[in-house]
Coordinates of C-alpha atoms in Angstrom, one line a residue:
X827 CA -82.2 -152.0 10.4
X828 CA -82.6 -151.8 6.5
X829 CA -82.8 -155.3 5.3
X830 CA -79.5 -156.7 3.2
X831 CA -78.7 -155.0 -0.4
X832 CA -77.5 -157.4 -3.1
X833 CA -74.3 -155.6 -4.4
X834 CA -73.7 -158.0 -7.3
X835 CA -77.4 -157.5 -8.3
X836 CA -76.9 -153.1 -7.8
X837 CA -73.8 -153.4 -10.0
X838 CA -75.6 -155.0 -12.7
X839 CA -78.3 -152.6 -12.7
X840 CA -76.4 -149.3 -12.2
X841 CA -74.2 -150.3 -14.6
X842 CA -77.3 -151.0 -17.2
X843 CA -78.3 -146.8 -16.1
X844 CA -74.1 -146.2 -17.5
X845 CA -74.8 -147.5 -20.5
X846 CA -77.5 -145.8 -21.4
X847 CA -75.6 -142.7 -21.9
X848 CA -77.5 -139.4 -21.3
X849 CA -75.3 -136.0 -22.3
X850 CA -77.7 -133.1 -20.9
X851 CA -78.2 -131.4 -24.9
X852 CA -79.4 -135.1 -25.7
X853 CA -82.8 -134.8 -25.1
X854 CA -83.5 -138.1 -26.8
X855 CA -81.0 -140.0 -25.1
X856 CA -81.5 -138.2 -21.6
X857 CA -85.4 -139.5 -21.9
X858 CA -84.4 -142.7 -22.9
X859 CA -82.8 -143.1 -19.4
X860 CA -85.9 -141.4 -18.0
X861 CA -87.7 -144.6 -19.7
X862 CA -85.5 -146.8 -17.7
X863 CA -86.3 -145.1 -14.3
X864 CA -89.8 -144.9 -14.8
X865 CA -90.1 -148.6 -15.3
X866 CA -89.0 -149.1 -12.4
X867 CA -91.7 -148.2 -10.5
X868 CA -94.1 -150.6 -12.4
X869 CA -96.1 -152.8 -10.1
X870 CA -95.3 -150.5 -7.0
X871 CA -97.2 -148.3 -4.7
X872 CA -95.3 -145.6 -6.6
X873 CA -97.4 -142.8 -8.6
X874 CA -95.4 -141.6 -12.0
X875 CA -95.8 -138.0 -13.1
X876 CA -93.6 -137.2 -16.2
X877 CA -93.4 -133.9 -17.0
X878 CA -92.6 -132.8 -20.6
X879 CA -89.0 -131.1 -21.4
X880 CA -88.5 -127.6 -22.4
X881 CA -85.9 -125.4 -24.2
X882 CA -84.7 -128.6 -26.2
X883 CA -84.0 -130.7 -23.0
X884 CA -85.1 -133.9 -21.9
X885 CA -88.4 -134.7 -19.7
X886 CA -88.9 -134.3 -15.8
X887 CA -90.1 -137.3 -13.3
X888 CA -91.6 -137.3 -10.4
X889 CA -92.2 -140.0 -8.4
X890 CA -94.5 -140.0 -4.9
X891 CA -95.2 -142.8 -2.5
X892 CA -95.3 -143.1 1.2
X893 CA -98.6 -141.8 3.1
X894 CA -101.0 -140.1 1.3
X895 CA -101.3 -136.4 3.9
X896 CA -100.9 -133.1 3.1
X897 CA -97.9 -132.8 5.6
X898 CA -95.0 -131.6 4.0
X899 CA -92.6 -134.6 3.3
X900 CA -89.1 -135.7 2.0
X901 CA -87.5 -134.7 -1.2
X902 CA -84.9 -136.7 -3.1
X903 CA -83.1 -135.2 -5.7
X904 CA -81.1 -136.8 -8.3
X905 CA -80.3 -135.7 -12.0
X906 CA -79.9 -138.2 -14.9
X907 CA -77.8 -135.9 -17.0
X908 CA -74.2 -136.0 -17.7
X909 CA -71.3 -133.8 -18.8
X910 CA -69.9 -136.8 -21.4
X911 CA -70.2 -136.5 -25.0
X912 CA -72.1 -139.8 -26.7
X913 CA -69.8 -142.0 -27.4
X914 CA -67.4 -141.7 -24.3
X915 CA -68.3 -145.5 -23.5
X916 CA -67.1 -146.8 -26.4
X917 CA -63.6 -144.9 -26.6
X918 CA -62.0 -143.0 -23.5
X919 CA -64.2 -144.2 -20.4
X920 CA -65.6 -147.7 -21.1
X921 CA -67.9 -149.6 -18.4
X922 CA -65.5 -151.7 -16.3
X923 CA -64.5 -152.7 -13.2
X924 CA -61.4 -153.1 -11.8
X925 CA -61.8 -154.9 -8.1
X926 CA -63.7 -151.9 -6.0
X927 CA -63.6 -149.7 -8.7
X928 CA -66.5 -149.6 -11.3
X929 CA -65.6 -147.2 -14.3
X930 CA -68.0 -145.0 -16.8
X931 CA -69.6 -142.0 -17.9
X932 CA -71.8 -139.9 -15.2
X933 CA -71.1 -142.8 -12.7
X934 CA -70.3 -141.0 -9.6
X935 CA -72.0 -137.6 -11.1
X936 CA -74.1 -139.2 -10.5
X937 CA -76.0 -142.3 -11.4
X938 CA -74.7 -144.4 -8.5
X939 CA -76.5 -142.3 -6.3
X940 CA -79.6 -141.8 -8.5
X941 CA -79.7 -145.7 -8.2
X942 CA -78.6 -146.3 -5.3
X943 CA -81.6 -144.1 -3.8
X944 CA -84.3 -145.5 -6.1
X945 CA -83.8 -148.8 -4.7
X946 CA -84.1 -147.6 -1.3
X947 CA -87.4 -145.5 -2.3
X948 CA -88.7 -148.5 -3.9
X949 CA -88.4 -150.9 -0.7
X950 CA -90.0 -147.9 1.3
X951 CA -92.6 -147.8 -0.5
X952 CA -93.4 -151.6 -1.7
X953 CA -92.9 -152.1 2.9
X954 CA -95.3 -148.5 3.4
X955 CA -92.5 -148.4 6.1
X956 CA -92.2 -143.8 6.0
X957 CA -94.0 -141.6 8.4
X958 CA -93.9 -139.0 5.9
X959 CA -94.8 -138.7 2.3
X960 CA -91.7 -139.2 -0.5
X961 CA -91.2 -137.1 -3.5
X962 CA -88.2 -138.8 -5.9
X963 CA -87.5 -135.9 -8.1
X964 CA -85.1 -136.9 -11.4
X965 CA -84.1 -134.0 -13.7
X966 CA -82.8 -133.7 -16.6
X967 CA -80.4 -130.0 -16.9
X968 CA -78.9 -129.9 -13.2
X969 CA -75.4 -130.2 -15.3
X970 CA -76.1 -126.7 -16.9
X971 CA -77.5 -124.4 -13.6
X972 CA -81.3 -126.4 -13.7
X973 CA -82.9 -123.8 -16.1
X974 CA -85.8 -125.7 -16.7
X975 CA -86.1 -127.6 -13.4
X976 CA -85.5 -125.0 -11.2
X977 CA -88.9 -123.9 -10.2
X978 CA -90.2 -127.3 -10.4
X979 CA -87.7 -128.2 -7.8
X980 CA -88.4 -124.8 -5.5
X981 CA -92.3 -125.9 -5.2
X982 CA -91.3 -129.5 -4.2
X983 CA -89.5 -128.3 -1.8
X984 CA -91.6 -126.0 -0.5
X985 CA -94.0 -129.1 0.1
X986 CA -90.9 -130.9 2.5
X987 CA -89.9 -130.5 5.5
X988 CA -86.2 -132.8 4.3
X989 CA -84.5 -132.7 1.1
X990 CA -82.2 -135.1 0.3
X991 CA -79.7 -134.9 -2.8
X992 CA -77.8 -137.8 -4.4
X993 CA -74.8 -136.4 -5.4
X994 CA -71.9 -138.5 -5.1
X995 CA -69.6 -138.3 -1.2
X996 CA -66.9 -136.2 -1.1
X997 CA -63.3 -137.4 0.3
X998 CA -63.7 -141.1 1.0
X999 CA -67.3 -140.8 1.3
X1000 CA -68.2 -137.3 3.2
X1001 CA -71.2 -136.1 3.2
X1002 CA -72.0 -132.2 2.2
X1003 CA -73.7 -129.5 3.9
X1004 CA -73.0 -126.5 2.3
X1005 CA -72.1 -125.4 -1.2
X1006 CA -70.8 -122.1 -2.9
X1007 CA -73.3 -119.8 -4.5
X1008 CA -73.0 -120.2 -8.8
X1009 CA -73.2 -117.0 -10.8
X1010 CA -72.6 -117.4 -14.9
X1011 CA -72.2 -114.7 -17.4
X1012 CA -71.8 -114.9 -20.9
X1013 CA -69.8 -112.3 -22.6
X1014 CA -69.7 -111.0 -26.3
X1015 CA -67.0 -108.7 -27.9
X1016 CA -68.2 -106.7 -31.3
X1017 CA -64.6 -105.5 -32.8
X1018 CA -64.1 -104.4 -36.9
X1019 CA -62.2 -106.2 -39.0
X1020 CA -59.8 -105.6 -41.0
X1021 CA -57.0 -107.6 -43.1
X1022 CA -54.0 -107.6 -40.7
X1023 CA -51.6 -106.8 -43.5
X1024 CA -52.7 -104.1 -45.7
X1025 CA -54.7 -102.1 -43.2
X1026 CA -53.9 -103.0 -39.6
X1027 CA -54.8 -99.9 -37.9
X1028 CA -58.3 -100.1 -39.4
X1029 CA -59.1 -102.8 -37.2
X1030 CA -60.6 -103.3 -33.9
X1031 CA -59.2 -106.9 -32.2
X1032 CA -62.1 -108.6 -30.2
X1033 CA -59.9 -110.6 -28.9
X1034 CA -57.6 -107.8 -27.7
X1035 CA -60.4 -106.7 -25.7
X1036 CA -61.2 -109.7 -24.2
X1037 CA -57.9 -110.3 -23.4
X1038 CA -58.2 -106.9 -21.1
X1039 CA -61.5 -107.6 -19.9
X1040 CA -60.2 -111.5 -18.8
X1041 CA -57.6 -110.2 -16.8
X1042 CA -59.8 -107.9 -15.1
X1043 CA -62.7 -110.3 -14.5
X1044 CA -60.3 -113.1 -13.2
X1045 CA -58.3 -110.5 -10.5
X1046 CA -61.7 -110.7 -9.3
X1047 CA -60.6 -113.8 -7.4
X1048 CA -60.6 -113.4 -3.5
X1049 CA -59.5 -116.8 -1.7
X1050 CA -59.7 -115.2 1.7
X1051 CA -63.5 -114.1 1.3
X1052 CA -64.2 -117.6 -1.2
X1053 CA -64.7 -115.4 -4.2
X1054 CA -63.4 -117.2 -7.4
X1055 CA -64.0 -115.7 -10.7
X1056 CA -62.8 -118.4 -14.1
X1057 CA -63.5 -117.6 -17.8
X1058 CA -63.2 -121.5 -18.8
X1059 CA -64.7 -120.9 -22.3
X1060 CA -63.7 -118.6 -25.1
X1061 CA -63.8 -118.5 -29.0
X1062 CA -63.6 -116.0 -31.5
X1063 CA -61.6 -114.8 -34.6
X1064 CA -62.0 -116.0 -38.1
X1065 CA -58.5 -116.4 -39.7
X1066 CA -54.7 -115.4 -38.4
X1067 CA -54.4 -112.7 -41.0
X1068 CA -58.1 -111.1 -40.2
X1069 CA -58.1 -108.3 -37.2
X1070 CA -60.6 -110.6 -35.4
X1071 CA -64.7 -109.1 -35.4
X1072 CA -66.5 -111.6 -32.8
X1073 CA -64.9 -113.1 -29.1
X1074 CA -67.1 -115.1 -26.8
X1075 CA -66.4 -116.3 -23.7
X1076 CA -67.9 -117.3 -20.5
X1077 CA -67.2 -116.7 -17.0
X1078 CA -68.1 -118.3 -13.9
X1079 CA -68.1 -117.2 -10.2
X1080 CA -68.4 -118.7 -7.0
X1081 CA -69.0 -117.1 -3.8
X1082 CA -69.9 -118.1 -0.3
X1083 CA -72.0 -115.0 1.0
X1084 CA -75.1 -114.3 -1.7
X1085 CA -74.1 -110.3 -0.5
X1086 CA -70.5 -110.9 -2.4
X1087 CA -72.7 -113.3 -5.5
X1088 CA -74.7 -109.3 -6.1
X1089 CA -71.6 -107.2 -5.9
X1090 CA -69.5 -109.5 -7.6
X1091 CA -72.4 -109.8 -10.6
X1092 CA -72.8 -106.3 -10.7
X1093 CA -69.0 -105.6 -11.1
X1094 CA -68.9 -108.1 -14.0
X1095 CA -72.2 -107.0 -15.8
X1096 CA -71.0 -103.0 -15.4
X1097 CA -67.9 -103.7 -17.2
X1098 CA -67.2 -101.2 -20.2
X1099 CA -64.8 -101.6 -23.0
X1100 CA -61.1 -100.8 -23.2
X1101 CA -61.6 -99.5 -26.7
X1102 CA -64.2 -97.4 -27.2
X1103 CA -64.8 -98.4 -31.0
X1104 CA -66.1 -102.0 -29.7
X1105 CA -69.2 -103.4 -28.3
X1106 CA -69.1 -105.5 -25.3
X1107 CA -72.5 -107.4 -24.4
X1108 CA -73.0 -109.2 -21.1
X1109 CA -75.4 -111.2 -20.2
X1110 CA -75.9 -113.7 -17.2
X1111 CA -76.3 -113.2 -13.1
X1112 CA -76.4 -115.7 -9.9
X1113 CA -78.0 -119.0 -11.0
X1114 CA -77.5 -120.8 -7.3
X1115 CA -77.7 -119.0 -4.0
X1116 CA -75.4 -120.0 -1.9
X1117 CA -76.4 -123.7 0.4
X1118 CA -75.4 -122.5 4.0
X1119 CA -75.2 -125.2 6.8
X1120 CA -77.6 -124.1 9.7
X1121 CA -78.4 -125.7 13.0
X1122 CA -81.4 -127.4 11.1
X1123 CA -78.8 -128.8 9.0
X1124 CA -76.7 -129.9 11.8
X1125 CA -79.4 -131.7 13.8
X1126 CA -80.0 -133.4 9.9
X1127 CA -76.6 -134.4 9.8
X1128 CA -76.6 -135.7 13.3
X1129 CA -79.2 -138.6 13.0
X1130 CA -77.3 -139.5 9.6
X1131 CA -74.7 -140.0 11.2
X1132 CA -76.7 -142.3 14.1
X1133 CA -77.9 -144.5 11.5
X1134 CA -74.7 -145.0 9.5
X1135 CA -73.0 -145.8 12.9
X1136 CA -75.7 -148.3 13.2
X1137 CA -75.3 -149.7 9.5
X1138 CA -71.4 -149.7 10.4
X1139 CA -69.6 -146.8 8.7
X1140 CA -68.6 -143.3 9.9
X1141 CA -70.4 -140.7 8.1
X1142 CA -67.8 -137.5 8.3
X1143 CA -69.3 -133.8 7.3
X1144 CA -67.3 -131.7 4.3
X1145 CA -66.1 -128.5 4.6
X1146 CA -68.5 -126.0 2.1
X1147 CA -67.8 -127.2 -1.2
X1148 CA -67.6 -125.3 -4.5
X1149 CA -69.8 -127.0 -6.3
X1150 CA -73.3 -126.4 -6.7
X1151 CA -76.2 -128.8 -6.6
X1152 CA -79.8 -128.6 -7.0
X1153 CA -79.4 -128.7 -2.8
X1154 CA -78.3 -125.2 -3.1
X1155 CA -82.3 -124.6 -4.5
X1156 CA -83.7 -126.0 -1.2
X1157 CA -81.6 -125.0 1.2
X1158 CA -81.8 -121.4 0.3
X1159 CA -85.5 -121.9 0.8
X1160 CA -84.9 -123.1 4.6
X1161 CA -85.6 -126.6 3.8
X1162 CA -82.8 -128.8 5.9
X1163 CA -81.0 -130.6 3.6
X1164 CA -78.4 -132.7 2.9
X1165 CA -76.5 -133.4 0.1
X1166 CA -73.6 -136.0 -1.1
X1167 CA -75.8 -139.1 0.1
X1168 CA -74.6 -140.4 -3.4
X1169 CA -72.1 -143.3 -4.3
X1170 CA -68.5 -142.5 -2.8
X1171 CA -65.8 -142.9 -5.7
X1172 CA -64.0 -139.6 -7.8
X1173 CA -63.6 -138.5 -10.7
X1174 CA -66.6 -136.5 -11.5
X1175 CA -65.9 -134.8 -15.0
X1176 CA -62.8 -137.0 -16.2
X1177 CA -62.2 -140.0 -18.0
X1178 CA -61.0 -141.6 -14.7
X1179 CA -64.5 -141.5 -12.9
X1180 CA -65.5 -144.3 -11.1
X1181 CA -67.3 -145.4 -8.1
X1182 CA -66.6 -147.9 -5.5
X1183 CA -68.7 -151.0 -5.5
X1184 CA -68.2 -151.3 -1.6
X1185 CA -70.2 -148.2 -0.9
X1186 CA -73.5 -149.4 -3.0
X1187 CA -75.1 -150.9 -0.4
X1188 CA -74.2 -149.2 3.1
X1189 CA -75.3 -146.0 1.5
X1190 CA -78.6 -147.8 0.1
X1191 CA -79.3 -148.8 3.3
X1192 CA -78.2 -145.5 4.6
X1193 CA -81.0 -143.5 2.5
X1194 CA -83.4 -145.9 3.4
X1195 CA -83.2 -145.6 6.9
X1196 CA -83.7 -142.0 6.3
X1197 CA -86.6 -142.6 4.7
X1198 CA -88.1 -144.5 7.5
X1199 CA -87.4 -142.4 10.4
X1200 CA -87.0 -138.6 9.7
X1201 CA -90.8 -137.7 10.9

C-alpha cells in the first residue's frame, strides 16, 4: 500500500504550480513553470533532460528514474500549458478554495494531475520501489494539437510498454480509455472589395462565401457515426460599408473511426468556392488518430481498478470521450494506455474550474501503485 499523502501539504504546493500561470503562446511564463517542476527533482535519483522549445513555445522535460535496463518502461504524460489568458488569476478565476473545491486557472486541465503524479514519481524513485524504468514527460503545446511535442512523445512511447496520461477524471472521477480522433483546418476566403454604397455589385463578400461554405462544412455532423464538424473561430471584414476582401475561420472535426477522420478531411480540404471570382485556401488535416480501447487496454484498466479498490475508491471506466489527449499519440502506436488518472473536479476551459481537494491524495496513491507494480 502507498504510504499516506499529506493533502494540506499537496494543496499548498499545487496551488504554488496555479499561480504560476502558464498560457501555451507564453513561452516565458510556460518555462517558468517548467523551472518549478524541474526543481523538484533536485537531490533525487531522478535524471533531468530539458529540451529546448520550438516555433515560439516553451521548453520540453523529461524526467527518468526507476531501473536503469533497456526494457521498455512506463510513460507519464502531463502538459503544463493552459488555455487561460495571463492575468485570469487576478480577475475572473482567482486561487481559492471553497471547502472541497479548490479554484484556478489550468487546475483540473490539468495541473492537479501533473502534480499529483510528480509526487508519486518522486516517492518511486527516492524508495527504487518500480520494476520497470519511468519516463515523466511534461510538455508544453498539448493545448494546441502537440505540434512540437508530438514526435518527442511517439519515441517515448515507443520505448514503454504503459503510458499513463494525467488528464483530469471524467464524471465524479472516471477514468478514460478512449478518445475521438482531432482533425483541424484552417480556412481562408480571398473576395474583392468594394464600397457597399456606390458600387455594390463590384464586390465579392468573403464573408458571403464563408457563410456558404460554414453551413456546408458543419451539415458535415453525423451523431449516429460520432462525426462532429464546428467552425468555432472566424474573423474577417474591414468596415460595415466595405464589401468585405479577407474571412478566416477555423474548423474542427472529431471522429471515432481514423477511416471517417480521411474522408471527412478530404471532403473539407476539396471544397471549392460558391462564387467563382473568390479564392478559397485550406489548409489543415487529422492532428490525433483516434485512442481506441483494446483488450490491452482493458486488462490496464482492470488492475487500476484492483488497486483503487485496495486504496478504497471505485475506479469507473468513461464512455469514448471527445476530447483528445496526448494518449491518443500512444495508443494509436499500440501502447496500453490510460488516460484521466488526473485530479477529479470540472470545469476544464471556464472560469468555474476547480478540483476537489478530496481526490489529491487517493489518486496520488493511485498512480503510485501503478508505478510499482505494472511489470
Amino acid at each position: 500500500m502507498a504510504s499516506e499523502y499529506d493533502t494540506d501539504a499537496m494543496v499548498a504546493g499545487l496551488s504554488r504550480w496555479v499561480l504560476e500561470e502558464s498560457p501555451t503562446r507564453d513561452a516565458a511564463a510556460v518555462n517558468r513553470m517548467i523551472d518549478i517542476i524541474a526543481a523538484e527533482a533536485q537531490g533525487l535519483p531522478i535524471a533531468v533532460e530539458r529540451l529546448p522549445g520550438k516555433q515560439g513555445l516553451g521548453d520540453t522535460l523529461v524526467m527518468r528514474a526507476g531501473p536503469r535496463t533497456d526494457a521498455k518502461g512506463i510513460l507519464i504524460m502531463s502538459h503544463v500549458d493552459t488555455v487561460h489568458p495571463m492575468g485570469t488569476i487576478d480577475g475572473p478565476l482567482p486561487l481559492r478554495r471553497d471547502e472541497d473545491k479548490l479554484y484556478g486557472p489550468g487546475i483540473y486541465d490539468m495541473k492537479g494531475g501533473a502534480y499529483l503524479a510528480l509526487e508519486a514519481f518522486k516517492r518511486v524513485a527516492a524508495a527504487g520501489s518500480a520494476l520497470l524504468p519511468i519516463t515523466f514527460l511534461f510538455t508544453p503545446d498539448e493545448e494546441i494539437g502537440s505540434p512540437t511535442t508530438r514526435e518527442i512523445i511517439e519515441d517515448e512511447a515507443r520505448r514503454a510498454s504503459y503510458a499513463l496520461v494525467t488528464e483530469p477524471a471524467r464524471d465524479g472521477g472516471k477514468i478514460v480509455t478512449a478518445r475521438k480522433g482531432v482533425g483541424r483546418f484552417d480556412v481562408r476566403i480571398e473576395g474583392r472589395p468594394a464600397h457597399s454604397g456606390t458600387s455594390h455589385q463590384l464586390g465579392r463578400s468573403a464573408i458571403r462565401e464563408a457563410a456558404r461554405q460554414i453551413l456546408d462544412i458543419e451539415a458535415m455532423t453525423d451523431y449516429a457515426r460520432g462525426i462532429t464538424t464546428t467552425v468555432g473561430l472566424i474573423s474577417g471584414g474591414t468596415a460595415a460599408n466595405v464589401i468585405p476582401h479577407f474571412t478566416y475561420f477555423s474548423v474542427d472535426l472529431r471522429v471515432i473511426e481514423d477511416a471517417d477522420g480521411v474522408s471527412a478531411s478530404e471532403k473539407i480540404l476539396a471544397l471549392k468556392p460558391y462564387d467563382p471570382d473568390v479564392k478559397l485556401t485550406i489548409t489543415g488535416g487529422m492532428n490525433r488518430p483516434a485512442y481506441v480501447k483494446t483488450d490491452e487496454i482493458g486488462r490496464l484498466l482492470a488492475h487500476a481498478q484492483h488497486l483503487a479498490a485496495d486504496i478504497g475508491f471505485e475506479l469507473a471506466d468513461s464512455p469514448m470521450t471527445g476530447g483528445g489527449s496526448d494518449g491518443n499519440f500512444t495508443a494509436a502506436l499500440g501502447v496500453p494506455t490510460l488516460d484521466g488518472l488526473g485530479i477529479d473536479g470540472e470545469g476544464a476551459h471556464t472560469l468555474h474550474e476547480y478540483g476537489l481537494i478530496s481526490s489529491l491524495a487517493p489518486r496520488g496513491q493511485l498512480m503510485q501503485r501503478l508505478l510499482e507494480t505494472l511489470a
